Amino acid sequence: MIDSYRHKGLRRQLIDELKEKGITDKAVLDAFDKVPRHFFLDSSFMNQAYTNQAFRIGAEQTISHPFTVAFQTSLLELQRGHKVLEIGTGSGFQTSILCEIGVRVVSIERQKELFINAKPKIFNLGYTPNLFFGDGFKGKASYAPYDSILVTCGAPFIPQDLKEQLKVGGKLVIPVGEGKMQIMTRLIKLENGDFETETYGDFSFVPMLEKTAK
Ligand code: SAH
């Protein structure tokens, strides 16, 4: 796939749009400049890759809106060297944004087709996250504890395993709610094991589902 000057120009425009919508984290904006979003979409959507839209990526799933990716990533307040768990690899775009920021990424996807498609795209860009086919409700205990956990599907509740796999001071960003809309929620783990909870408005995600699918 080709990353042309035109694509790079479109990315700059998208970054201006993200800034207008309130994204200020420089590491996040720089990552949007580097990662070619069009690599993660079907060729039929190529021309709209840098508009603020969600697209189908197969297995009835969607790649999140660029603003949603930028907003969730900003809420993690990442620093280089952090270890991050992502639930819902999907297209691999969000995974690549995290890798570009310079954090260690562990990502889980429950749809076999998406897991298989995302892997070569991410690795061809030179990123080396640990990718797993599995059920994100359980997290990935063997790599825990995490500085941040990012859930990119709408969760019916906050999974206990994810809370346990977070470091003290770590952040869990998770859209919570059944049905069409979810409330963007950020939990910060306190020293006594409790959580401070903040909410950041309504978003719409595909549902977080139990178990894996072929
Ligand atoms: N981060 C993705 C967003 C994809 S949409 C991107 O940038 O493209 C959300 C994804 O979460 C879907 O691919 C869906 O299959 C996946 N998902 C849903 N429930 C899951 C679960 N329990 N464990 C892992 N992945 C899950």
PDB file of C-alpha atoms and ligand atoms in Angstrom:
ATOM      1  CA  MET A   1       0.000   0.000   0.000  1.00  0.00           C
ATOM      2  CA  ILE A   2       1.121   3.517  -0.782  1.00  0.00           C
ATOM      3  CA  ASP A   3       1.259   6.409   1.652  1.00  0.00           C
ATOM      4  CA  SER A   4       1.284   9.421  -0.710  1.00  0.00           C
ATOM      5  CA  TYR A   5       1.703  13.153  -0.119  1.00  0.00           C
ATOM      6  CA  ARG A   6      -2.054  13.413  -0.587  1.00  0.00           C
ATOM      7  CA  HIS A   7      -2.653  10.984   2.279  1.00  0.00           C
ATOM      8  CA  LYS A   8      -0.179  12.883   4.445  1.00  0.00           C
ATOM      9  CA  GLY A   9      -1.970  16.146   3.643  1.00  0.00           C
ATOM     10  CA  LEU A  10      -5.322  14.606   4.560  1.00  0.00           C
ATOM     11  CA  ARG A  11      -3.845  13.485   7.879  1.00  0.00           C
ATOM     12  CA  ARG A  12      -2.770  17.068   8.635  1.00  0.00           C
ATOM     13  CA  GLN A  13      -6.348  18.222   7.998  1.00  0.00           C
ATOM     14  CA  LEU A  14      -7.680  15.499  10.277  1.00  0.00           C
ATOM     15  CA  ILE A  15      -5.247  16.607  13.008  1.00  0.00           C
ATOM     16  CA  ASP A  16      -6.532  20.196  12.694  1.00  0.00           C
ATOM     17  CA  GLU A  17     -10.060  18.846  13.086  1.00  0.00           C
ATOM     18  CA  LEU A  18      -9.063  16.838  16.176  1.00  0.00           C
ATOM     19  CA  LYS A  19      -7.463  19.953  17.686  1.00  0.00           C
ATOM     20  CA  GLU A  20     -10.643  21.941  17.016  1.00  0.00           C
ATOM     21  CA  LYS A  21     -12.607  19.260  18.849  1.00  0.00           C
ATOM     22  CA  GLY A  22     -10.344  19.667  21.881  1.00  0.00           C
ATOM     23  CA  ILE A  23      -7.550  17.094  21.527  1.00  0.00           C
ATOM     24  CA  THR A  24      -4.361  18.672  22.902  1.00  0.00           C
ATOM     25  CA  ASP A  25      -2.069  15.722  23.789  1.00  0.00           C
ATOM     26  CA  LYS A  26       0.938  16.211  21.496  1.00  0.00           C
ATOM     27  CA  ALA A  27       1.995  12.558  21.549  1.00  0.00           C
ATOM     28  CA  VAL A  28      -1.497  11.566  20.366  1.00  0.00           C
ATOM     29  CA  LEU A  29      -1.598  14.185  17.590  1.00  0.00           C
ATOM     30  CA  ASP A  30       1.925  13.230  16.432  1.00  0.00           C
ATOM     31  CA  ALA A  31       0.884   9.565  16.269  1.00  0.00           C
ATOM     32  CA  PHE A  32      -2.083  10.515  14.041  1.00  0.00           C
ATOM     33  CA  ASP A  33       0.386  12.224  11.742  1.00  0.00           C
ATOM     34  CA  LYS A  34       2.447   9.033  11.408  1.00  0.00           C
ATOM     35  CA  VAL A  35      -0.036   6.147  11.254  1.00  0.00           C
ATOM     36  CA  PRO A  36      -1.661   5.742   7.788  1.00  0.00           C
ATOM     37  CA  ARG A  37      -5.322   5.093   8.669  1.00  0.00           C
ATOM     38  CA  HIS A  38      -6.126   4.174   5.060  1.00  0.00           C
ATOM     39  CA  PHE A  39      -3.990   1.001   5.419  1.00  0.00           C
ATOM     40  CA  PHE A  40      -6.630  -0.299   7.834  1.00  0.00           C
ATOM     41  CA  LEU A  41      -9.683   0.193   5.611  1.00  0.00           C
ATOM     42  CA  ASP A  42     -11.118  -1.581   2.585  1.00  0.00           C
ATOM     43  CA  SER A  43      -9.936  -0.010  -0.660  1.00  0.00           C
ATOM     44  CA  SER A  44     -13.513   1.164  -1.361  1.00  0.00           C
ATOM     45  CA  PHE A  45     -13.288   3.528   1.642  1.00  0.00           C
ATOM     46  CA  MET A  46      -9.768   4.733   0.822  1.00  0.00           C
ATOM     47  CA  ASN A  47     -10.811   8.278  -0.094  1.00  0.00           C
ATOM     48  CA  GLN A  48     -12.733   8.827   3.113  1.00  0.00           C
ATOM     49  CA  ALA A  49     -10.071   7.339   5.401  1.00  0.00           C
ATOM     50  CA  TYR A  50      -9.232  10.709   6.929  1.00  0.00           C
ATOM     51  CA  THR A  51     -12.741  11.980   7.500  1.00  0.00           C
ATOM     52  CA  ASN A  52     -14.118  11.684  11.006  1.00  0.00           C
ATOM     53  CA  GLN A  53     -16.183   8.547  10.342  1.00  0.00           C
ATOM     54  CA  ALA A  54     -16.419   4.960  11.511  1.00  0.00           C
ATOM     55  CA  PHE A  55     -16.247   2.189   8.855  1.00  0.00           C
ATOM     56  CA  ARG A  56     -17.025  -1.474   8.667  1.00  0.00           C
ATOM     57  CA  ILE A  57     -13.931  -3.668   8.956  1.00  0.00           C
ATOM     58  CA  GLY A  58     -15.517  -7.119   8.552  1.00  0.00           C
ATOM     59  CA  ALA A  59     -17.203  -9.511  10.988  1.00  0.00           C
ATOM     60  CA  GLU A  60     -19.853  -6.788  11.515  1.00  0.00           C
ATOM     61  CA  GLN A  61     -17.360  -4.626  13.397  1.00  0.00           C
ATOM     62  CA  THR A  62     -16.236  -1.042  12.827  1.00  0.00           C
ATOM     63  CA  ILE A  63     -12.986   0.896  13.106  1.00  0.00           C
ATOM     64  CA  SER A  64     -13.671   3.660  15.656  1.00  0.00           C
ATOM     65  CA  HIS A  65     -14.036   7.334  14.647  1.00  0.00           C
ATOM     66  CA  PRO A  66     -10.653   9.107  14.667  1.00  0.00           C
ATOM     67  CA  PHE A  67     -11.944  11.492  17.351  1.00  0.00           C
ATOM     68  CA  THR A  68     -12.945   8.559  19.570  1.00  0.00           C
ATOM     69  CA  VAL A  69      -9.512   6.953  19.169  1.00  0.00           C
ATOM     70  CA  ALA A  70      -7.794  10.279  19.941  1.00  0.00           C
ATOM     71  CA  PHE A  71     -10.083  11.007  22.908  1.00  0.00           C
ATOM     72  CA  GLN A  72      -9.719   7.586  24.528  1.00  0.00           C
ATOM     73  CA  THR A  73      -5.946   7.611  23.984  1.00  0.00           C
ATOM     74  CA  SER A  74      -5.682  11.086  25.559  1.00  0.00           C
ATOM     75  CA  LEU A  75      -7.569   9.894  28.654  1.00  0.00           C
ATOM     76  CA  LEU A  76      -4.836   7.280  29.239  1.00  0.00           C
ATOM     77  CA  GLU A  77      -2.212  10.071  29.694  1.00  0.00           C
ATOM     78  CA  LEU A  78       0.470   7.763  28.339  1.00  0.00           C
ATOM     79  CA  GLN A  79       4.181   8.051  28.834  1.00  0.00           C
ATOM     80  CA  ARG A  80       6.869   6.250  26.858  1.00  0.00           C
ATOM     81  CA  GLY A  81       7.583   2.812  28.277  1.00  0.00           C
ATOM     82  CA  HIS A  82       4.118   2.362  29.797  1.00  0.00           C
ATOM     83  CA  LYS A  83       2.510  -1.055  29.394  1.00  0.00           C
ATOM     84  CA  VAL A  84      -0.988  -0.889  27.911  1.00  0.00           C
ATOM     85  CA  LEU A  85      -3.654  -3.547  27.436  1.00  0.00           C
ATOM     86  CA  GLU A  86      -6.145  -2.931  24.624  1.00  0.00           C
ATOM     87  CA  ILE A  87      -9.409  -4.880  24.401  1.00  0.00           C
ATOM     88  CA  GLY A  88     -10.663  -5.097  20.797  1.00  0.00           C
ATOM     89  CA  THR A  89      -7.786  -5.016  18.287  1.00  0.00           C
ATOM     90  CA  GLY A  90     -10.331  -4.699  15.453  1.00  0.00           C
ATOM     91  CA  SER A  91      -8.618  -3.169  12.428  1.00  0.00           C
ATOM     92  CA  GLY A  92      -5.366  -2.603  14.322  1.00  0.00           C
ATOM     93  CA  PHE A  93      -5.471   1.184  13.871  1.00  0.00           C
ATOM     94  CA  GLN A  94      -5.789   2.048  17.567  1.00  0.00           C
ATOM     95  CA  THR A  95      -3.114  -0.574  18.372  1.00  0.00           C
ATOM     96  CA  SER A  96      -0.750   1.148  15.917  1.00  0.00           C
ATOM     97  CA  ILE A  97      -1.459   4.592  17.413  1.00  0.00           C
ATOM     98  CA  LEU A  98      -0.508   3.221  20.841  1.00  0.00           C
ATOM     99  CA  CYS A  99       2.683   1.622  19.475  1.00  0.00           C
ATOM    100  CA  GLU A 100       3.647   4.864  17.702  1.00  0.00           C
ATOM    101  CA  ILE A 101       3.378   6.713  21.033  1.00  0.00           C
ATOM    102  CA  GLY A 102       6.095   4.409  22.344  1.00  0.00           C
ATOM    103  CA  VAL A 103       4.247   2.231  24.826  1.00  0.00           C
ATOM    104  CA  ARG A 104       4.349  -1.565  25.125  1.00  0.00           C
ATOM    105  CA  VAL A 105       1.075  -2.879  23.807  1.00  0.00           C
ATOM    106  CA  VAL A 106      -0.815  -6.082  24.531  1.00  0.00           C
ATOM    107  CA  SER A 107      -4.033  -6.337  22.490  1.00  0.00           C
ATOM    108  CA  ILE A 108      -6.836  -8.916  22.442  1.00  0.00           C
ATOM    109  CA  GLU A 109      -9.467  -9.572  19.748  1.00  0.00           C
ATOM    110  CA  ARG A 110     -12.332 -12.087  19.965  1.00  0.00           C
ATOM    111  CA  GLN A 111     -13.118 -12.286  16.204  1.00  0.00           C
ATOM    112  CA  LYS A 112     -10.750 -14.687  14.432  1.00  0.00           C
ATOM    113  CA  GLU A 113     -11.112 -12.970  11.049  1.00  0.00           C
ATOM    114  CA  LEU A 114     -10.143  -9.566  12.458  1.00  0.00           C
ATOM    115  CA  PHE A 115      -7.296 -10.986  14.538  1.00  0.00           C
ATOM    116  CA  ILE A 116      -5.842 -12.582  11.386  1.00  0.00           C
ATOM    117  CA  ASN A 117      -6.292  -9.464   9.210  1.00  0.00           C
ATOM    118  CA  ALA A 118      -4.931  -6.919  11.679  1.00  0.00           C
ATOM    119  CA  LYS A 119      -1.675  -8.695  12.483  1.00  0.00           C
ATOM    120  CA  PRO A 120       0.222  -8.234   9.168  1.00  0.00           C
ATOM    121  CA  LYS A 121      -0.968  -4.615   8.827  1.00  0.00           C
ATOM    122  CA  ILE A 122       0.410  -3.664  12.235  1.00  0.00           C
ATOM    123  CA  PHE A 123       3.686  -5.560  11.789  1.00  0.00           C
ATOM    124  CA  ASN A 124       4.223  -4.179   8.241  1.00  0.00           C
ATOM    125  CA  LEU A 125       4.301  -0.703   9.776  1.00  0.00           C
ATOM    126  CA  GLY A 126       7.162  -1.874  11.984  1.00  0.00           C
ATOM    127  CA  TYR A 127       5.230  -2.136  15.262  1.00  0.00           C
ATOM    128  CA  THR A 128       5.606  -5.199  17.488  1.00  0.00           C
ATOM    129  CA  PRO A 129       2.721  -5.439  19.961  1.00  0.00           C
ATOM    130  CA  ASN A 130       1.725  -8.727  21.608  1.00  0.00           C
ATOM    131  CA  LEU A 131      -1.504  -9.722  19.861  1.00  0.00           C
ATOM    132  CA  PHE A 132      -3.872 -12.383  21.158  1.00  0.00           C
ATOM    133  CA  PHE A 133      -7.024 -14.086  19.954  1.00  0.00           C
ATOM    134  CA  GLY A 134      -9.187 -14.371  23.058  1.00  0.00           C
ATOM    135  CA  ASP A 135     -11.881 -12.969  25.317  1.00  0.00           C
ATOM    136  CA  GLY A 136     -11.015  -9.529  26.648  1.00  0.00           C
ATOM    137  CA  PHE A 137     -13.350  -9.862  29.643  1.00  0.00           C
ATOM    138  CA  LYS A 138     -10.532 -11.900  31.211  1.00  0.00           C
ATOM    139  CA  GLY A 139      -7.774  -9.434  30.269  1.00  0.00           C
ATOM    140  CA  LYS A 140      -4.263 -10.926  29.986  1.00  0.00           C
ATOM    141  CA  ALA A 141      -2.999 -11.761  33.447  1.00  0.00           C
ATOM    142  CA  SER A 142       0.385 -13.083  32.258  1.00  0.00           C
ATOM    143  CA  TYR A 143       1.437  -9.540  31.203  1.00  0.00           C
ATOM    144  CA  ALA A 144      -0.168  -7.691  34.150  1.00  0.00           C
ATOM    145  CA  PRO A 145      -0.014  -5.275  35.882  1.00  0.00           C
ATOM    146  CA  TYR A 146      -0.746  -2.547  33.320  1.00  0.00           C
ATOM    147  CA  ASP A 147      -0.271   1.215  33.485  1.00  0.00           C
ATOM    148  CA  SER A 148      -3.412   1.535  31.368  1.00  0.00           C
ATOM    149  CA  ILE A 149      -6.211  -0.603  30.014  1.00  0.00           C
ATOM    150  CA  LEU A 150      -8.224   0.618  27.031  1.00  0.00           C
ATOM    151  CA  VAL A 151     -11.518  -1.027  26.089  1.00  0.00           C
ATOM    152  CA  THR A 152     -12.621  -0.201  22.521  1.00  0.00           C
ATOM    153  CA  CYS A 153     -16.038  -1.901  22.620  1.00  0.00           C
ATOM    154  CA  GLY A 154     -19.152  -1.085  24.651  1.00  0.00           C
ATOM    155  CA  ALA A 155     -18.963  -2.988  27.942  1.00  0.00           C
ATOM    156  CA  PRO A 156     -22.180  -4.085  29.715  1.00  0.00           C
ATOM    157  CA  PHE A 157     -20.300  -3.753  33.046  1.00  0.00           C
ATOM    158  CA  ILE A 158     -16.729  -3.185  34.243  1.00  0.00           C
ATOM    159  CA  PRO A 159     -14.974  -6.581  34.213  1.00  0.00           C
ATOM    160  CA  GLN A 160     -13.395  -7.481  37.544  1.00  0.00           C
ATOM    161  CA  ASP A 161     -10.333  -9.074  35.875  1.00  0.00           C
ATOM    162  CA  LEU A 162      -9.473  -5.767  34.189  1.00  0.00           C
ATOM    163  CA  LYS A 163      -9.669  -3.909  37.511  1.00  0.00           C
ATOM    164  CA  GLU A 164      -7.342  -6.455  39.103  1.00  0.00           C
ATOM    165  CA  GLN A 165      -4.779  -6.268  36.281  1.00  0.00           C
ATOM    166  CA  LEU A 166      -4.313  -2.497  36.703  1.00  0.00           C
ATOM    167  CA  LYS A 167      -1.356  -0.982  38.616  1.00  0.00           C
ATOM    168  CA  VAL A 168      -1.971   1.368  41.526  1.00  0.00           C
ATOM    169  CA  GLY A 169      -2.296   4.780  39.829  1.00  0.00           C
ATOM    170  CA  GLY A 170      -3.190   2.995  36.572  1.00  0.00           C
ATOM    171  CA  LYS A 171      -6.106   4.070  34.372  1.00  0.00           C
ATOM    172  CA  LEU A 172      -8.898   1.986  32.870  1.00  0.00           C
ATOM    173  CA  VAL A 173     -10.754   3.737  30.050  1.00  0.00           C
ATOM    174  CA  ILE A 174     -13.956   1.912  29.187  1.00  0.00           C
ATOM    175  CA  PRO A 175     -17.238   2.848  27.480  1.00  0.00           C
ATOM    176  CA  VAL A 176     -19.922   1.432  29.778  1.00  0.00           C
ATOM    177  CA  GLY A 177     -23.510   0.679  28.840  1.00  0.00           C
ATOM    178  CA  GLU A 178     -25.763  -1.784  27.087  1.00  0.00           C
ATOM    179  CA  GLY A 179     -27.703  -0.769  23.995  1.00  0.00           C
ATOM    180  CA  LYS A 180     -26.796   1.978  21.547  1.00  0.00           C
ATOM    181  CA  MET A 181     -24.977   4.463  23.762  1.00  0.00           C
ATOM    182  CA  GLN A 182     -22.227   4.070  26.313  1.00  0.00           C
ATOM    183  CA  ILE A 183     -20.793   6.458  28.871  1.00  0.00           C
ATOM    184  CA  MET A 184     -17.065   6.977  28.506  1.00  0.00           C
ATOM    185  CA  THR A 185     -15.700   6.107  31.920  1.00  0.00           C
ATOM    186  CA  ARG A 186     -12.224   6.409  33.434  1.00  0.00           C
ATOM    187  CA  LEU A 187     -11.258   4.524  36.558  1.00  0.00           C
ATOM    188  CA  ILE A 188      -8.055   5.309  38.435  1.00  0.00           C
ATOM    189  CA  LYS A 189      -6.807   2.687  40.873  1.00  0.00           C
ATOM    190  CA  LEU A 190      -6.081   3.996  44.358  1.00  0.00           C
ATOM    191  CA  GLU A 191      -3.537   2.623  46.832  1.00  0.00           C
ATOM    192  CA  ASN A 192      -6.224   1.004  48.970  1.00  0.00           C
ATOM    193  CA  GLY A 193      -7.512  -0.912  45.926  1.00  0.00           C
ATOM    194  CA  ASP A 194     -10.566   1.340  45.446  1.00  0.00           C
ATOM    195  CA  PHE A 195     -11.222   3.278  42.265  1.00  0.00           C
ATOM    196  CA  GLU A 196     -11.840   6.906  41.515  1.00  0.00           C
ATOM    197  CA  THR A 197     -14.438   7.112  38.729  1.00  0.00           C
ATOM    198  CA  GLU A 198     -14.857   9.909  36.185  1.00  0.00           C
ATOM    199  CA  THR A 199     -17.259  10.092  33.228  1.00  0.00           C
ATOM    200  CA  TYR A 200     -16.752  11.804  29.876  1.00  0.00           C
ATOM    201  CA  GLY A 201     -20.057  11.786  28.009  1.00  0.00           C
ATOM    202  CA  ASP A 202     -21.884   9.569  25.534  1.00  0.00           C
ATOM    203  CA  PHE A 203     -20.270   7.508  22.783  1.00  0.00           C
ATOM    204  CA  SER A 204     -21.466   4.686  20.570  1.00  0.00           C
ATOM    205  CA  PHE A 205     -19.467   1.456  20.264  1.00  0.00           C
ATOM    206  CA  VAL A 206     -20.049  -2.069  18.976  1.00  0.00           C
ATOM    207  CA  PRO A 207     -20.803  -4.339  21.957  1.00  0.00           C
ATOM    208  CA  MET A 208     -18.217  -6.126  24.068  1.00  0.00           C
ATOM    209  CA  LEU A 209     -19.188  -9.792  23.756  1.00  0.00           C
ATOM    210  CA  GLU A 210     -18.206 -12.845  25.788  1.00  0.00           C
ATOM    211  CA  LYS A 211     -16.117 -15.736  24.425  1.00  0.00           C
ATOM    212  CA  THR A 212     -14.399 -15.905  21.030  1.00  0.00           C
ATOM    213  CA  ALA A 213     -15.937 -16.159  17.537  1.00  0.00           C
ATOM    214  CA  LYS A 214     -14.597 -18.012  14.460  1.00  0.00           C
TER     215      LYS A 214
HETATM  216  N1  SAH B   1      -9.632  -0.656  18.310  1.00  0.00           N
HETATM  217  C1  SAH B   1     -10.394  -1.033  17.134  1.00  0.00           C
HETATM  218  C2  SAH B   1     -11.878  -0.868  17.367  1.00  0.00           C
HETATM  219  C3  SAH B   1     -12.639  -1.996  16.760  1.00  0.00           C
HETATM  220  S1  SAH B   1     -14.321  -2.145  17.252  1.00  0.00           S
HETATM  221  C4  SAH B   1      -9.911  -0.296  15.898  1.00  0.00           C
HETATM  222  O1  SAH B   1      -9.110   0.646  16.018  1.00  0.00           O
HETATM  223  O2  SAH B   1     -10.264  -0.681  14.797  1.00  0.00           O
HETATM  224  C5  SAH B   1     -14.224  -3.111  18.738  1.00  0.00           C
HETATM  225  C6  SAH B   1     -13.618  -4.471  18.622  1.00  0.00           C
HETATM  226  O3  SAH B   1     -13.768  -5.126  19.886  1.00  0.00           O
HETATM  227  C7  SAH B   1     -14.256  -5.402  17.582  1.00  0.00           C
HETATM  228  O4  SAH B   1     -13.273  -5.820  16.696  1.00  0.00           O
HETATM  229  C8  SAH B   1     -14.806  -6.564  18.427  1.00  0.00           C
HETATM  230  O5  SAH B   1     -14.729  -7.823  17.769  1.00  0.00           O
HETATM  231  C9  SAH B   1     -13.908  -6.517  19.649  1.00  0.00           C
HETATM  232  N2  SAH B   1     -14.447  -7.155  20.852  1.00  0.00           N
HETATM  233  C10 SAH B   1     -15.735  -7.192  21.318  1.00  0.00           C
HETATM  234  N3  SAH B   1     -15.818  -7.890  22.467  1.00  0.00           N
HETATM  235  C11 SAH B   1     -14.555  -8.331  22.742  1.00  0.00           C
HETATM  236  C12 SAH B   1     -13.986  -9.120  23.794  1.00  0.00           C
HETATM  237  N4  SAH B   1     -14.713  -9.640  24.780  1.00  0.00           N
HETATM  238  N5  SAH B   1     -12.645  -9.377  23.747  1.00  0.00           N
HETATM  239  C13 SAH B   1     -11.878  -8.887  22.745  1.00  0.00           C
HETATM  240  N6  SAH B   1     -12.348  -8.138  21.731  1.00  0.00           N
HETATM  241  C14 SAH B   1     -13.671  -7.858  21.729  1.00  0.00           C
END
